[in-house]
Amino acid sequence: MNFSRILAAGALAASYAFAQPVAPSVDQPEGQPAKKAGLNSKMGLGFHGQFEFTNLYGLAQDWNLGDDEEAPSGIGFVAGLRGRIPMMPVVHFAPELNFHYARLTQQDEAAKRSFEQMDIEVPLMLRGILKDMFYVTAGAQLGFNLYSKAKVDFGSDDNGGYLDPIDIEYEEDLNKATFGFGLVLGAGFVFFDRISVDARFVLGLTEAYPNGESKFVTMDGAKQKSFQFGIGCWIL
């Protein structure tokens, strides 16, 4: 066989092969740009704020020296910093450092009671990523009380018409626990890579008022739980 004919046939075959379009890969659809790794796959730092509904549980039936079983409840807020440390492609360590404020009240025919608190909270959570946008969280929360105040207000709008209404307020000798421990469960979703909306349930496992008793209430066994809803933004 003529050697020049062999070279010519090889060159023709090579030019035909290079002229063919490259088949799209299985993972990358034809006509779409390559997918970039999102912020969700990197270490990050952000801030967030949450609205809270909170109440006490575990109180004795006669905790307020009466027959009313209703426990103190109220609203509050949480604001702080959050971190994101990837451990596996779909699991992140998600610690937070938060300031927490709440005011709980309970009222019956005899009196109105209020319980005010400010805390530093440190949730230490694991976050599982579901289909890029959605996630679930679970972990523990440490709480460090900065300020607490309990009051009872004995007010009357009717004194038989002979005297002006009486309004007597006492400051209760009750202090919230210096340290608290609880569990956190939550879920949320991320959009635009930086904005997140989530909800969580926080269940306190330690007593909220370990010194327990005052002149007008008995807080033995009281623990705190809360539902929180909020929004966050990643800045890094």
PDB file of C-alpha atoms in Angstrom:
ATOM      1  CA  MET A   1       0.000   0.000   0.000  1.00  0.00           C
ATOM      2  CA  ASN A   2       1.305   3.468  -0.873  1.00  0.00           C
ATOM      3  CA  PHE A   3       2.585   5.233   2.277  1.00  0.00           C
ATOM      4  CA  SER A   4       1.355   8.653   1.103  1.00  0.00           C
ATOM      5  CA  ARG A   5      -2.175   7.290   0.773  1.00  0.00           C
ATOM      6  CA  ILE A   6      -2.057   6.042   4.386  1.00  0.00           C
ATOM      7  CA  LEU A   7      -1.009   9.510   5.661  1.00  0.00           C
ATOM      8  CA  ALA A   8      -3.742  11.174   3.657  1.00  0.00           C
ATOM      9  CA  ALA A   9      -6.410   8.820   5.034  1.00  0.00           C
ATOM     10  CA  GLY A  10      -5.200   9.400   8.629  1.00  0.00           C
ATOM     11  CA  ALA A  11      -5.290  13.181   8.230  1.00  0.00           C
ATOM     12  CA  LEU A  12      -8.801  13.028   6.800  1.00  0.00           C
ATOM     13  CA  ALA A  13     -10.054  10.899   9.718  1.00  0.00           C
ATOM     14  CA  ALA A  14      -8.486  13.220  12.312  1.00  0.00           C
ATOM     15  CA  SER A  15      -9.995  16.333  10.746  1.00  0.00           C
ATOM     16  CA  TYR A  16     -13.457  14.682  10.741  1.00  0.00           C
ATOM     17  CA  ALA A  17     -13.171  13.722  14.412  1.00  0.00           C
ATOM     18  CA  PHE A  18     -12.207  17.229  15.552  1.00  0.00           C
ATOM     19  CA  ALA A  19     -15.004  18.745  13.525  1.00  0.00           C
ATOM     20  CA  GLN A  20     -17.699  16.804  15.451  1.00  0.00           C
ATOM     21  CA  PRO A  21     -19.544  18.706  18.312  1.00  0.00           C
ATOM     22  CA  VAL A  22     -18.638  17.648  21.819  1.00  0.00           C
ATOM     23  CA  ALA A  23     -21.486  15.718  23.471  1.00  0.00           C
ATOM     24  CA  PRO A  24     -22.812  17.352  26.631  1.00  0.00           C
ATOM     25  CA  SER A  25     -21.896  15.651  29.883  1.00  0.00           C
ATOM     26  CA  VAL A  26     -24.462  13.804  31.911  1.00  0.00           C
ATOM     27  CA  ASP A  27     -24.123  16.230  34.808  1.00  0.00           C
ATOM     28  CA  GLN A  28     -24.176  19.451  32.795  1.00  0.00           C
ATOM     29  CA  PRO A  29     -27.214  20.080  30.518  1.00  0.00           C
ATOM     30  CA  GLU A  30     -26.438  21.380  27.045  1.00  0.00           C
ATOM     31  CA  GLY A  31     -26.678  25.135  26.664  1.00  0.00           C
ATOM     32  CA  GLN A  32     -26.310  25.913  30.407  1.00  0.00           C
ATOM     33  CA  PRO A  33     -23.243  27.433  32.068  1.00  0.00           C
ATOM     34  CA  ALA A  34     -21.234  25.398  34.516  1.00  0.00           C
ATOM     35  CA  LYS A  35     -22.722  25.442  37.981  1.00  0.00           C
ATOM     36  CA  LYS A  36     -20.655  27.349  40.535  1.00  0.00           C
ATOM     37  CA  ALA A  37     -20.259  26.414  44.163  1.00  0.00           C
ATOM     38  CA  GLY A  38     -22.677  28.553  46.188  1.00  0.00           C
ATOM     39  CA  LEU A  39     -22.002  30.369  49.443  1.00  0.00           C
ATOM     40  CA  ASN A  40     -23.670  27.479  51.204  1.00  0.00           C
ATOM     41  CA  SER A  41     -20.557  25.367  50.575  1.00  0.00           C
ATOM     42  CA  LYS A  42     -18.124  27.855  52.175  1.00  0.00           C
ATOM     43  CA  MET A  43     -17.313  29.100  55.645  1.00  0.00           C
ATOM     44  CA  GLY A  44     -19.449  32.113  56.439  1.00  0.00           C
ATOM     45  CA  LEU A  45     -20.424  34.797  58.930  1.00  0.00           C
ATOM     46  CA  GLY A  46     -23.766  36.551  59.157  1.00  0.00           C
ATOM     47  CA  PHE A  47     -26.269  38.263  61.409  1.00  0.00           C
ATOM     48  CA  HIS A  48     -29.899  37.537  62.203  1.00  0.00           C
ATOM     49  CA  GLY A  49     -32.922  38.650  64.206  1.00  0.00           C
ATOM     50  CA  GLN A  50     -35.870  36.642  65.482  1.00  0.00           C
ATOM     51  CA  PHE A  51     -39.250  37.286  67.051  1.00  0.00           C
ATOM     52  CA  GLU A  52     -40.027  35.002  69.987  1.00  0.00           C
ATOM     53  CA  PHE A  53     -43.087  33.672  71.768  1.00  0.00           C
ATOM     54  CA  THR A  54     -42.062  32.125  75.086  1.00  0.00           C
ATOM     55  CA  ASN A  55     -43.651  30.609  78.178  1.00  0.00           C
ATOM     56  CA  LEU A  56     -42.820  28.696  81.354  1.00  0.00           C
ATOM     57  CA  TYR A  57     -43.710  25.046  81.854  1.00  0.00           C
ATOM     58  CA  GLY A  58     -43.372  22.571  84.724  1.00  0.00           C
ATOM     59  CA  LEU A  59     -44.946  24.812  87.365  1.00  0.00           C
ATOM     60  CA  ALA A  60     -47.008  23.365  90.187  1.00  0.00           C
ATOM     61  CA  GLN A  61     -50.770  23.891  89.966  1.00  0.00           C
ATOM     62  CA  ASP A  62     -50.749  26.311  92.910  1.00  0.00           C
ATOM     63  CA  TRP A  63     -47.601  28.167  91.870  1.00  0.00           C
ATOM     64  CA  ASN A  64     -49.292  31.574  92.284  1.00  0.00           C
ATOM     65  CA  LEU A  65     -51.040  30.606  95.557  1.00  0.00           C
ATOM     66  CA  GLY A  66     -54.319  30.268  93.706  1.00  0.00           C
ATOM     67  CA  ASP A  67     -56.325  27.925  91.521  1.00  0.00           C
ATOM     68  CA  ASP A  68     -55.278  29.429  88.181  1.00  0.00           C
ATOM     69  CA  GLU A  69     -53.048  26.981  86.281  1.00  0.00           C
ATOM     70  CA  GLU A  70     -52.136  29.443  83.521  1.00  0.00           C
ATOM     71  CA  ALA A  71     -48.359  29.804  83.255  1.00  0.00           C
ATOM     72  CA  PRO A  72     -46.554  33.080  82.515  1.00  0.00           C
ATOM     73  CA  SER A  73     -46.067  33.722  78.788  1.00  0.00           C
ATOM     74  CA  GLY A  74     -44.930  36.598  76.627  1.00  0.00           C
ATOM     75  CA  ILE A  75     -42.886  37.801  73.710  1.00  0.00           C
ATOM     76  CA  GLY A  76     -39.276  38.715  73.113  1.00  0.00           C
ATOM     77  CA  PHE A  77     -36.574  38.932  70.490  1.00  0.00           C
ATOM     78  CA  VAL A  78     -33.199  37.445  69.652  1.00  0.00           C
ATOM     79  CA  ALA A  79     -30.444  39.212  67.694  1.00  0.00           C
ATOM     80  CA  GLY A  80     -26.852  38.259  67.031  1.00  0.00           C
ATOM     81  CA  LEU A  81     -24.166  36.702  64.874  1.00  0.00           C
ATOM     82  CA  ARG A  82     -24.159  33.283  63.223  1.00  0.00           C
ATOM     83  CA  GLY A  83     -21.413  31.197  61.686  1.00  0.00           C
ATOM     84  CA  ARG A  84     -21.210  28.462  59.064  1.00  0.00           C
ATOM     85  CA  ILE A  85     -18.409  25.863  59.056  1.00  0.00           C
ATOM     86  CA  PRO A  86     -18.786  23.058  56.454  1.00  0.00           C
ATOM     87  CA  MET A  87     -17.993  19.626  57.867  1.00  0.00           C
ATOM     88  CA  MET A  88     -19.335  17.534  54.988  1.00  0.00           C
ATOM     89  CA  PRO A  89     -20.996  18.548  51.700  1.00  0.00           C
ATOM     90  CA  VAL A  90     -24.443  18.542  53.317  1.00  0.00           C
ATOM     91  CA  VAL A  91     -23.617  19.055  57.022  1.00  0.00           C
ATOM     92  CA  HIS A  92     -22.428  22.302  58.605  1.00  0.00           C
ATOM     93  CA  PHE A  93     -21.526  23.334  62.126  1.00  0.00           C
ATOM     94  CA  ALA A  94     -23.640  26.450  62.816  1.00  0.00           C
ATOM     95  CA  PRO A  95     -22.746  28.267  66.065  1.00  0.00           C
ATOM     96  CA  GLU A  96     -24.369  31.553  67.093  1.00  0.00           C
ATOM     97  CA  LEU A  97     -23.775  34.321  69.629  1.00  0.00           C
ATOM     98  CA  ASN A  98     -27.043  36.089  70.531  1.00  0.00           C
ATOM     99  CA  PHE A  99     -28.554  38.722  72.776  1.00  0.00           C
ATOM    100  CA  HIS A 100     -31.990  37.707  74.085  1.00  0.00           C
ATOM    101  CA  TYR A 101     -34.721  39.772  75.740  1.00  0.00           C
ATOM    102  CA  ALA A 102     -38.154  38.580  76.888  1.00  0.00           C
ATOM    103  CA  ARG A 103     -40.990  39.722  79.140  1.00  0.00           C
ATOM    104  CA  LEU A 104     -43.489  37.177  80.428  1.00  0.00           C
ATOM    105  CA  THR A 105     -46.732  38.035  82.210  1.00  0.00           C
ATOM    106  CA  GLN A 106     -49.599  36.257  83.940  1.00  0.00           C
ATOM    107  CA  GLN A 107     -52.771  37.861  85.205  1.00  0.00           C
ATOM    108  CA  ASP A 108     -55.751  36.716  87.236  1.00  0.00           C
ATOM    109  CA  GLU A 109     -58.406  38.370  89.408  1.00  0.00           C
ATOM    110  CA  ALA A 110     -55.977  38.893  92.284  1.00  0.00           C
ATOM    111  CA  ALA A 111     -52.854  40.256  90.623  1.00  0.00           C
ATOM    112  CA  LYS A 112     -50.715  40.727  87.548  1.00  0.00           C
ATOM    113  CA  ARG A 113     -47.242  39.205  87.527  1.00  0.00           C
ATOM    114  CA  SER A 114     -44.349  39.993  85.195  1.00  0.00           C
ATOM    115  CA  PHE A 115     -40.967  38.352  84.619  1.00  0.00           C
ATOM    116  CA  GLU A 116     -38.342  40.261  82.639  1.00  0.00           C
ATOM    117  CA  GLN A 117     -35.017  38.868  81.452  1.00  0.00           C
ATOM    118  CA  MET A 118     -31.927  39.616  79.355  1.00  0.00           C
ATOM    119  CA  ASP A 119     -29.499  36.868  78.381  1.00  0.00           C
ATOM    120  CA  ILE A 120     -26.529  35.970  76.229  1.00  0.00           C
ATOM    121  CA  GLU A 121     -27.350  32.758  74.335  1.00  0.00           C
ATOM    122  CA  VAL A 122     -24.943  30.458  72.515  1.00  0.00           C
ATOM    123  CA  PRO A 123     -26.671  27.889  70.275  1.00  0.00           C
ATOM    124  CA  LEU A 124     -24.285  25.166  69.044  1.00  0.00           C
ATOM    125  CA  MET A 125     -26.060  23.434  66.173  1.00  0.00           C
ATOM    126  CA  LEU A 126     -25.558  21.119  63.236  1.00  0.00           C
ATOM    127  CA  ARG A 127     -27.253  22.115  59.989  1.00  0.00           C
ATOM    128  CA  GLY A 128     -28.288  19.553  57.380  1.00  0.00           C
ATOM    129  CA  ILE A 129     -28.709  20.878  53.825  1.00  0.00           C
ATOM    130  CA  LEU A 130     -31.658  19.544  51.809  1.00  0.00           C
ATOM    131  CA  LYS A 131     -31.697  20.285  48.057  1.00  0.00           C
ATOM    132  CA  ASP A 132     -29.504  23.411  48.336  1.00  0.00           C
ATOM    133  CA  MET A 133     -32.220  25.801  49.542  1.00  0.00           C
ATOM    134  CA  PHE A 134     -33.762  23.991  52.510  1.00  0.00           C
ATOM    135  CA  TYR A 135     -32.085  23.026  55.777  1.00  0.00           C
ATOM    136  CA  VAL A 136     -32.823  21.586  59.202  1.00  0.00           C
ATOM    137  CA  THR A 137     -30.955  22.340  62.420  1.00  0.00           C
ATOM    138  CA  ALA A 138     -30.521  20.552  65.734  1.00  0.00           C
ATOM    139  CA  GLY A 139     -28.251  21.086  68.684  1.00  0.00           C
ATOM    140  CA  ALA A 140     -27.798  22.475  72.179  1.00  0.00           C
ATOM    141  CA  GLN A 141     -28.096  25.983  73.579  1.00  0.00           C
ATOM    142  CA  LEU A 142     -26.216  27.571  76.462  1.00  0.00           C
ATOM    143  CA  GLY A 143     -27.714  30.590  78.233  1.00  0.00           C
ATOM    144  CA  PHE A 144     -26.049  33.157  80.510  1.00  0.00           C
ATOM    145  CA  ASN A 145     -28.373  35.537  82.340  1.00  0.00           C
ATOM    146  CA  LEU A 146     -27.450  39.222  82.425  1.00  0.00           C
ATOM    147  CA  TYR A 147     -30.524  40.693  84.111  1.00  0.00           C
ATOM    148  CA  SER A 148     -33.820  39.525  85.562  1.00  0.00           C
ATOM    149  CA  LYS A 149     -36.677  41.183  87.414  1.00  0.00           C
ATOM    150  CA  ALA A 150     -39.945  39.760  88.736  1.00  0.00           C
ATOM    151  CA  LYS A 151     -42.852  41.918  89.917  1.00  0.00           C
ATOM    152  CA  VAL A 152     -46.374  41.410  91.200  1.00  0.00           C
ATOM    153  CA  ASP A 153     -48.987  44.154  90.950  1.00  0.00           C
ATOM    154  CA  PHE A 154     -52.076  44.054  93.163  1.00  0.00           C
ATOM    155  CA  GLY A 155     -54.446  46.493  91.522  1.00  0.00           C
ATOM    156  CA  SER A 156     -58.120  47.230  92.131  1.00  0.00           C
ATOM    157  CA  ASP A 157     -60.496  49.372  90.125  1.00  0.00           C
ATOM    158  CA  ASP A 158     -63.336  49.101  92.642  1.00  0.00           C
ATOM    159  CA  ASN A 159     -63.122  49.893  96.331  1.00  0.00           C
ATOM    160  CA  GLY A 160     -66.816  50.307  97.097  1.00  0.00           C
ATOM    161  CA  GLY A 161     -66.850  53.843  95.798  1.00  0.00           C
ATOM    162  CA  TYR A 162     -65.326  55.254  98.990  1.00  0.00           C
ATOM    163  CA  LEU A 163     -61.633  55.300  98.103  1.00  0.00           C
ATOM    164  CA  ASP A 164     -59.544  55.852  95.032  1.00  0.00           C
ATOM    165  CA  PRO A 165     -58.393  52.706  93.171  1.00  0.00           C
ATOM    166  CA  ILE A 166     -55.489  50.941  94.855  1.00  0.00           C
ATOM    167  CA  ASP A 167     -52.413  49.883  92.884  1.00  0.00           C
ATOM    168  CA  ILE A 168     -49.655  48.230  94.913  1.00  0.00           C
ATOM    169  CA  GLU A 169     -46.567  46.837  93.224  1.00  0.00           C
ATOM    170  CA  TYR A 170     -43.999  44.523  94.825  1.00  0.00           C
ATOM    171  CA  GLU A 171     -40.672  43.433  93.438  1.00  0.00           C
ATOM    172  CA  GLU A 172     -40.379  39.680  93.851  1.00  0.00           C
ATOM    173  CA  ASP A 173     -37.286  38.157  95.430  1.00  0.00           C
ATOM    174  CA  LEU A 174     -36.745  35.898  92.425  1.00  0.00           C
ATOM    175  CA  ASN A 175     -33.653  35.710  90.254  1.00  0.00           C
ATOM    176  CA  LYS A 176     -33.392  33.844  86.998  1.00  0.00           C
ATOM    177  CA  ALA A 177     -30.765  31.106  86.838  1.00  0.00           C
ATOM    178  CA  THR A 178     -27.283  32.375  85.997  1.00  0.00           C
ATOM    179  CA  PHE A 179     -26.772  29.493  83.551  1.00  0.00           C
ATOM    180  CA  GLY A 180     -29.267  27.546  81.472  1.00  0.00           C
ATOM    181  CA  PHE A 181     -29.104  24.611  79.080  1.00  0.00           C
ATOM    182  CA  GLY A 182     -31.578  23.526  76.423  1.00  0.00           C
ATOM    183  CA  LEU A 183     -32.189  21.841  73.075  1.00  0.00           C
ATOM    184  CA  VAL A 184     -32.808  23.514  69.711  1.00  0.00           C
ATOM    185  CA  LEU A 185     -34.698  22.145  66.693  1.00  0.00           C
ATOM    186  CA  GLY A 186     -35.404  24.185  63.580  1.00  0.00           C
ATOM    187  CA  ALA A 187     -35.768  24.454  59.820  1.00  0.00           C
ATOM    188  CA  GLY A 188     -35.479  27.138  57.161  1.00  0.00           C
ATOM    189  CA  PHE A 189     -34.581  28.010  53.609  1.00  0.00           C
ATOM    190  CA  VAL A 190     -32.049  30.215  51.831  1.00  0.00           C
ATOM    191  CA  PHE A 191     -32.671  32.405  48.796  1.00  0.00           C
ATOM    192  CA  PHE A 192     -30.350  34.662  46.773  1.00  0.00           C
ATOM    193  CA  ASP A 193     -27.511  32.714  48.463  1.00  0.00           C
ATOM    194  CA  ARG A 194     -27.362  35.264  51.304  1.00  0.00           C
ATOM    195  CA  ILE A 195     -30.836  35.636  52.838  1.00  0.00           C
ATOM    196  CA  SER A 196     -32.319  32.971  55.115  1.00  0.00           C
ATOM    197  CA  VAL A 197     -35.699  32.622  56.799  1.00  0.00           C
ATOM    198  CA  ASP A 198     -36.090  30.087  59.593  1.00  0.00           C
ATOM    199  CA  ALA A 199     -38.132  28.900  62.545  1.00  0.00           C
ATOM    200  CA  ARG A 200     -36.963  27.056  65.627  1.00  0.00           C
ATOM    201  CA  PHE A 201     -38.165  25.546  68.875  1.00  0.00           C
ATOM    202  CA  VAL A 202     -36.042  25.949  72.017  1.00  0.00           C
ATOM    203  CA  LEU A 203     -36.728  23.665  74.975  1.00  0.00           C
ATOM    204  CA  GLY A 204     -35.084  24.603  78.269  1.00  0.00           C
ATOM    205  CA  LEU A 205     -34.014  21.633  80.377  1.00  0.00           C
ATOM    206  CA  THR A 206     -32.752  23.423  83.480  1.00  0.00           C
ATOM    207  CA  GLU A 207     -34.820  25.317  86.058  1.00  0.00           C
ATOM    208  CA  ALA A 208     -35.409  28.961  85.151  1.00  0.00           C
ATOM    209  CA  TYR A 209     -35.755  30.122  88.797  1.00  0.00           C
ATOM    210  CA  PRO A 210     -33.751  27.779  91.034  1.00  0.00           C
ATOM    211  CA  ASN A 211     -34.312  29.818  94.219  1.00  0.00           C
ATOM    212  CA  GLY A 212     -37.967  28.954  93.747  1.00  0.00           C
ATOM    213  CA  GLU A 213     -40.119  30.764  96.287  1.00  0.00           C
ATOM    214  CA  SER A 214     -41.101  34.300  97.194  1.00  0.00           C
ATOM    215  CA  LYS A 215     -43.929  35.817  99.239  1.00  0.00           C
ATOM    216  CA  PHE A 216     -46.478  35.491  96.465  1.00  0.00           C
ATOM    217  CA  VAL A 217     -45.343  32.773  94.025  1.00  0.00           C
ATOM    218  CA  THR A 218     -43.647  29.385  94.017  1.00  0.00           C
ATOM    219  CA  MET A 219     -41.509  28.846  90.897  1.00  0.00           C
ATOM    220  CA  ASP A 220     -40.098  25.410  91.770  1.00  0.00           C
ATOM    221  CA  GLY A 221     -39.742  23.256  88.654  1.00  0.00           C
ATOM    222  CA  ALA A 222     -40.292  26.116  86.193  1.00  0.00           C
ATOM    223  CA  LYS A 223     -38.506  25.733  82.864  1.00  0.00           C
ATOM    224  CA  GLN A 224     -38.726  27.878  79.756  1.00  0.00           C
ATOM    225  CA  LYS A 225     -39.566  27.035  76.150  1.00  0.00           C
ATOM    226  CA  SER A 226     -39.955  29.250  73.111  1.00  0.00           C
ATOM    227  CA  PHE A 227     -40.883  29.397  69.440  1.00  0.00           C
ATOM    228  CA  GLN A 228     -38.786  31.736  67.296  1.00  0.00           C
ATOM    229  CA  PHE A 229     -39.246  33.043  63.750  1.00  0.00           C
ATOM    230  CA  GLY A 230     -36.731  35.239  61.991  1.00  0.00           C
ATOM    231  CA  ILE A 231     -34.579  36.306  59.089  1.00  0.00           C
ATOM    232  CA  GLY A 232     -30.802  36.382  58.599  1.00  0.00           C
ATOM    233  CA  CYS A 233     -28.212  37.629  56.143  1.00  0.00           C
ATOM    234  CA  TRP A 234     -24.765  36.237  55.326  1.00  0.00           C
ATOM    235  CA  ILE A 235     -22.116  38.942  54.925  1.00  0.00           C
ATOM    236  CA  LEU A 236     -19.190  36.578  54.246  1.00  0.00           C
TER     237      LEU A 236
END
